[in-house]
Short mmCIF file of N, CA and C in Angstrom, two decimals:
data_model
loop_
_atom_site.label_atom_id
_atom_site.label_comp_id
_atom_site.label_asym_id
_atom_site.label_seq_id
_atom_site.Cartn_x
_atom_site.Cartn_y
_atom_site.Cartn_z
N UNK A 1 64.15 145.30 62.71
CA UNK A 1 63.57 146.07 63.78
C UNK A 1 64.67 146.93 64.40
N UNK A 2 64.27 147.98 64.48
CA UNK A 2 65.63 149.11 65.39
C UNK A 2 65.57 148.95 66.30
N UNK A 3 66.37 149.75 67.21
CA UNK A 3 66.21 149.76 68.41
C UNK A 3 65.23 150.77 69.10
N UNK A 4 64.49 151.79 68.60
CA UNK A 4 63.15 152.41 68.79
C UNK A 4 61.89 151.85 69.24
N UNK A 5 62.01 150.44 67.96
CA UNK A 5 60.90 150.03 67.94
C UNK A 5 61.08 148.44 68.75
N UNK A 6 62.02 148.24 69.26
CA UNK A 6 62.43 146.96 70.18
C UNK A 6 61.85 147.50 71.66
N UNK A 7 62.40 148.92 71.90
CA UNK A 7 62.46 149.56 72.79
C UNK A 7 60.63 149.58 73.09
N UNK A 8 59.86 149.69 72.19
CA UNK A 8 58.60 150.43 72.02
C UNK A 8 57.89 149.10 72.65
N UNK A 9 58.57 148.07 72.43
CA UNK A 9 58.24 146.72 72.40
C UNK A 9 58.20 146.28 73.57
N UNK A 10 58.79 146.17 74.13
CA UNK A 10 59.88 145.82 75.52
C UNK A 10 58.61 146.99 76.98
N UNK A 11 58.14 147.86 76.72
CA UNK A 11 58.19 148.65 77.21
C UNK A 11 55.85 148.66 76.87
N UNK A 12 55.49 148.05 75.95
CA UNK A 12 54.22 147.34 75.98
C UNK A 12 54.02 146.11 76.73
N UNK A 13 55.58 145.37 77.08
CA UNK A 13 55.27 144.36 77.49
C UNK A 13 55.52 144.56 78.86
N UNK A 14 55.68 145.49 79.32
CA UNK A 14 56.24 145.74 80.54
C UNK A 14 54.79 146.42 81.69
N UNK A 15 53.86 147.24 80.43
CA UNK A 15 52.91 147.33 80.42
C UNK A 15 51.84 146.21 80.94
N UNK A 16 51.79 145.49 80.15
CA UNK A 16 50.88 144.32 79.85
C UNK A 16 50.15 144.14 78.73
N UNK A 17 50.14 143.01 77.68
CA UNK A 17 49.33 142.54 76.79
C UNK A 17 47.91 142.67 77.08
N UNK A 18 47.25 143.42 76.01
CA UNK A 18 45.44 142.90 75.75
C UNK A 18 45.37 141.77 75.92
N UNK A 19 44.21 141.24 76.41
CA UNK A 19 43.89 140.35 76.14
C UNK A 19 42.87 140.11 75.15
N UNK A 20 43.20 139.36 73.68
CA UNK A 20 42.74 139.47 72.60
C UNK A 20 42.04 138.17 72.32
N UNK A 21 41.67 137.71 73.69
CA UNK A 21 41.10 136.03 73.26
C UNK A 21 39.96 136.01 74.16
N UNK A 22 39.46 137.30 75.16
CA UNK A 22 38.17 138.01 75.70
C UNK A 22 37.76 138.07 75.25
N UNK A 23 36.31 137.78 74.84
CA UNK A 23 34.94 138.68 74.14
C UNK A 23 34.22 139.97 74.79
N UNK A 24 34.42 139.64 76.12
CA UNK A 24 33.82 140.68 76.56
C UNK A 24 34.77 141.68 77.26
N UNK A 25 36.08 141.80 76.59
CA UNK A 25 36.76 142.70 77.44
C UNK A 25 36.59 143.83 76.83
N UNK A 26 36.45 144.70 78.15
CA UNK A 26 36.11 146.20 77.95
C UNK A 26 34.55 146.87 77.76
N UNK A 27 33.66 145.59 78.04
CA UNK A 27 32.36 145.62 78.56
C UNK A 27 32.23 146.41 79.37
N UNK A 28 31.34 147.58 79.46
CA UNK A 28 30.98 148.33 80.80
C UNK A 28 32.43 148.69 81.58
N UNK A 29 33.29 148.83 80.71
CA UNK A 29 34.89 149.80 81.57
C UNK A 29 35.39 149.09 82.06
N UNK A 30 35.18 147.54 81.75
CA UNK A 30 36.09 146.27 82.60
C UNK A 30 37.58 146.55 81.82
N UNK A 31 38.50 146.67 82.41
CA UNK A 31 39.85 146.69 81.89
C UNK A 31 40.19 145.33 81.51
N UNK A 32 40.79 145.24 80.53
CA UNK A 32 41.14 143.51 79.96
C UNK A 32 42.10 142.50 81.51
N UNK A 33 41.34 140.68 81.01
CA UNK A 33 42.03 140.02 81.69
C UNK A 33 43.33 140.23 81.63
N UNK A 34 44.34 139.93 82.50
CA UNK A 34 45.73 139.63 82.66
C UNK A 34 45.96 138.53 83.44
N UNK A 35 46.96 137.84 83.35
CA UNK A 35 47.26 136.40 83.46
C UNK A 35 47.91 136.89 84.41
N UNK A 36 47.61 135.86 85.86
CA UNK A 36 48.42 136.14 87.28
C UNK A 36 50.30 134.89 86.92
N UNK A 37 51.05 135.54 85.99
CA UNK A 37 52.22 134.63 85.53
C UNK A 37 52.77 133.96 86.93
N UNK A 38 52.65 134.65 87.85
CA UNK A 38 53.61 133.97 89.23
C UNK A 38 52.73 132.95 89.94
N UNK A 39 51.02 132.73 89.67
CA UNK A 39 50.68 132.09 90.23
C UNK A 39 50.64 130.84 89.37
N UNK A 40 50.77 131.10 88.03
CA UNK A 40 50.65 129.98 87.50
C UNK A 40 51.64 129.27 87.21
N UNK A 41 53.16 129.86 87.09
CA UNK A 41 54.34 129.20 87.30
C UNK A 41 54.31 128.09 88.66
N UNK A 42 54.00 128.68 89.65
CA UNK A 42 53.89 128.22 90.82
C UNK A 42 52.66 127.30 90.72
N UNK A 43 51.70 126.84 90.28
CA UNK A 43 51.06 125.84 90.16
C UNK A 43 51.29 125.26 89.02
N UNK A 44 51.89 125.34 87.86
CA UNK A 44 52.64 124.12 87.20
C UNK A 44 53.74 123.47 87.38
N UNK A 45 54.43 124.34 87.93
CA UNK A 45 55.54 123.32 88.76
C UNK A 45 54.94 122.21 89.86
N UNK A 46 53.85 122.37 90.66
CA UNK A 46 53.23 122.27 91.62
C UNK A 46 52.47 120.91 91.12
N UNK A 47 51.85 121.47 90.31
CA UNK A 47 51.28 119.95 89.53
C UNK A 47 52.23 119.22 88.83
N UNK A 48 53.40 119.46 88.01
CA UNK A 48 54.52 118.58 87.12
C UNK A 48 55.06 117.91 88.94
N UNK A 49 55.63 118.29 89.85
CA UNK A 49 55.74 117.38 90.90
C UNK A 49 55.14 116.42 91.38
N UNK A 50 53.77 117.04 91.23
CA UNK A 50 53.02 115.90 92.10
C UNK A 50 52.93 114.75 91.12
N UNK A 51 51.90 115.26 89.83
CA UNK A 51 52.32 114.11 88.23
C UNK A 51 52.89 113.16 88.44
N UNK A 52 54.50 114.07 89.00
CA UNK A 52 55.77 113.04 88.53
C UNK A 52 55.38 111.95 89.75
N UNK A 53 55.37 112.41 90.70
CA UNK A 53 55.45 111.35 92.55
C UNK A 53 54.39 110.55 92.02
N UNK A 54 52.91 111.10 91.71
CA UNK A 54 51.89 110.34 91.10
C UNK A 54 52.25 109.27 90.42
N UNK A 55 53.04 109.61 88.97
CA UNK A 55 53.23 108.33 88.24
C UNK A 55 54.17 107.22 88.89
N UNK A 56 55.60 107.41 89.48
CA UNK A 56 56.02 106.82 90.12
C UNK A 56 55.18 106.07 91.19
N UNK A 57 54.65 106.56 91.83
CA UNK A 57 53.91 105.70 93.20
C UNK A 57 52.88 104.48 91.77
N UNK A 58 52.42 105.03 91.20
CA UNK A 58 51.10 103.77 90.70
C UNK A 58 52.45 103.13 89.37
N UNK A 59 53.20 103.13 88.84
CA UNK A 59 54.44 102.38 88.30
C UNK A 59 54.64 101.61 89.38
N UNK A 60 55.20 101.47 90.91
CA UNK A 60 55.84 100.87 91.39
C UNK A 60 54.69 100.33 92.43
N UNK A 61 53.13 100.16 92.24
CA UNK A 61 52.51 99.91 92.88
C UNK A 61 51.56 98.87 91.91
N UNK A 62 51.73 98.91 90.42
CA UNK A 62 51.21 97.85 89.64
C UNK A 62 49.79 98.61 89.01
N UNK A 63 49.88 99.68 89.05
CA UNK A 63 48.87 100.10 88.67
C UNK A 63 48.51 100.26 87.15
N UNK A 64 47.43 100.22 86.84
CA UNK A 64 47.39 100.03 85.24
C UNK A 64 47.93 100.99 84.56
N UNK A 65 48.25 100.65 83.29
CA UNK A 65 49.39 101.25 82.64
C UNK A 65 48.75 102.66 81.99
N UNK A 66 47.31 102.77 81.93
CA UNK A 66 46.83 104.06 81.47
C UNK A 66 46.84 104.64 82.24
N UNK A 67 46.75 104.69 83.98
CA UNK A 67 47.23 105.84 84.70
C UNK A 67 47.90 106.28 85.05
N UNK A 68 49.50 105.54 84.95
CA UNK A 68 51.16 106.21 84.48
C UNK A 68 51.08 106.96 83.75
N UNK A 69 50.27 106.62 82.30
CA UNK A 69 50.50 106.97 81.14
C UNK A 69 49.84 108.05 80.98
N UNK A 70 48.37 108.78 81.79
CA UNK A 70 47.97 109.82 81.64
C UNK A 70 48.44 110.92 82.63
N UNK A 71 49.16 110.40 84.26
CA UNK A 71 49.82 110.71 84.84
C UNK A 71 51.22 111.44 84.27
N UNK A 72 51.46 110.71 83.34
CA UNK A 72 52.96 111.11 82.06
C UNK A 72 53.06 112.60 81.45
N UNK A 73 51.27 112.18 80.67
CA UNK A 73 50.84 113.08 80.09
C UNK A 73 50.90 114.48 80.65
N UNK A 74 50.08 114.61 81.86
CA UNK A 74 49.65 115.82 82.98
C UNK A 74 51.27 116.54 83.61
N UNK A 75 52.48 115.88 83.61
CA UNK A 75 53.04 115.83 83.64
C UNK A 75 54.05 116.81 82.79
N UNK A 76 53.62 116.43 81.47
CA UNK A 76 54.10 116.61 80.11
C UNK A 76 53.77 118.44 79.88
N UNK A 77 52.48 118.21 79.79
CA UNK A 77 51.48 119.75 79.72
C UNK A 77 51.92 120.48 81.18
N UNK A 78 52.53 119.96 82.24
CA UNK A 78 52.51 121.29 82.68
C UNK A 78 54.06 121.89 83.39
N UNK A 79 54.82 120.55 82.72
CA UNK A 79 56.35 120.99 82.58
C UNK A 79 56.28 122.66 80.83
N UNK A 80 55.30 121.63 80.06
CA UNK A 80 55.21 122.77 78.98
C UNK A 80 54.41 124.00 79.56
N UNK A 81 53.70 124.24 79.99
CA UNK A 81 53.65 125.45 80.47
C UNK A 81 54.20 126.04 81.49
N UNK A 82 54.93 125.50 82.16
CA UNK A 82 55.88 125.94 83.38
C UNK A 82 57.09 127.00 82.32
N UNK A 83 56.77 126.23 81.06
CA UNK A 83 58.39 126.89 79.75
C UNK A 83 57.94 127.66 79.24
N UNK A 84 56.34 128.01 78.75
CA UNK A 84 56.01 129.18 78.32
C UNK A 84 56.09 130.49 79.00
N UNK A 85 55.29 130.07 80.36
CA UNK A 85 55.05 131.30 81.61
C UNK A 85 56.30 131.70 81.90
N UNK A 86 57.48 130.64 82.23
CA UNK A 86 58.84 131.10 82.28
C UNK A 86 59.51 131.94 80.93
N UNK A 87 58.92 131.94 79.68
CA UNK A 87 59.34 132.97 78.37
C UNK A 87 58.89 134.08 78.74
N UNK A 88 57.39 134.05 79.10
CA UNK A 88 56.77 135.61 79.03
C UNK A 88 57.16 136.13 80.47
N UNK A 89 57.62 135.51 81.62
CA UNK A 89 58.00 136.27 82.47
C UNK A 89 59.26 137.09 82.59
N UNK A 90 59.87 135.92 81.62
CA UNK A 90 61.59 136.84 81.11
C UNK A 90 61.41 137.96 80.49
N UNK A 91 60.81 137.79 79.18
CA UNK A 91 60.62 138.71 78.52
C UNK A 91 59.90 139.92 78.85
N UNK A 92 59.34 140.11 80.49
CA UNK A 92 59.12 141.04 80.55
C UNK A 92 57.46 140.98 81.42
N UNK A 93 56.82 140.82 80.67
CA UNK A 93 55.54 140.56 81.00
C UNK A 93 55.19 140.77 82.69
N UNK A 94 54.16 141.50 83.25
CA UNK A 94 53.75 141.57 84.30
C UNK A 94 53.32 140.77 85.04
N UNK A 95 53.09 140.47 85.97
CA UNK A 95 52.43 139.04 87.09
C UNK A 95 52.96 138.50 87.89
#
């Protein structure tokens, strides 16, 4: 890839991505969804905190071991998307 077409790149994303997972985008002149990235950084961090306090409080309260363990989970999924939203916001992406 040159630097033309990095540039070309960099500069769509700066734009904003289609959204290519709509069916109905662009129905009646609707301009495609876009992902609000700052709100959702800010509510997966938001939920990976609470998760975490969550699992701790029912661990140290005797609570059954599947609701640590799905507590873990919720936890898990939204430390991982806290790492995606944090890629596409580096890279550029609007929100």
């Amino acid at each position: 890839m040159n630097d033309k077409e990095r540039d070309a790149d960099r500069e769509r994303y700066r734009r904003g991505l289609p959204d290519h997972h709509d069916p109905t985008a662009g129905i009646g002149g609707a301009p495609p969804a876009r992902s609000a990235l700052t709100l959702r950084l800010i509510l997966a961090n938001l939920g990976f905190v609470l998760a975490v306090i969550f699992g701790v409080f029912a661990w140290t309260r005797d609570f059954p071991l599947v609701v640590v363990i799905v507590s873990g989970v919720i936890a898990l999924i939204a430390a991982i998307n806290s790492a995606v939203v944090t890629r596409r916001k580096l890279r550029g992406e609007p929100g």
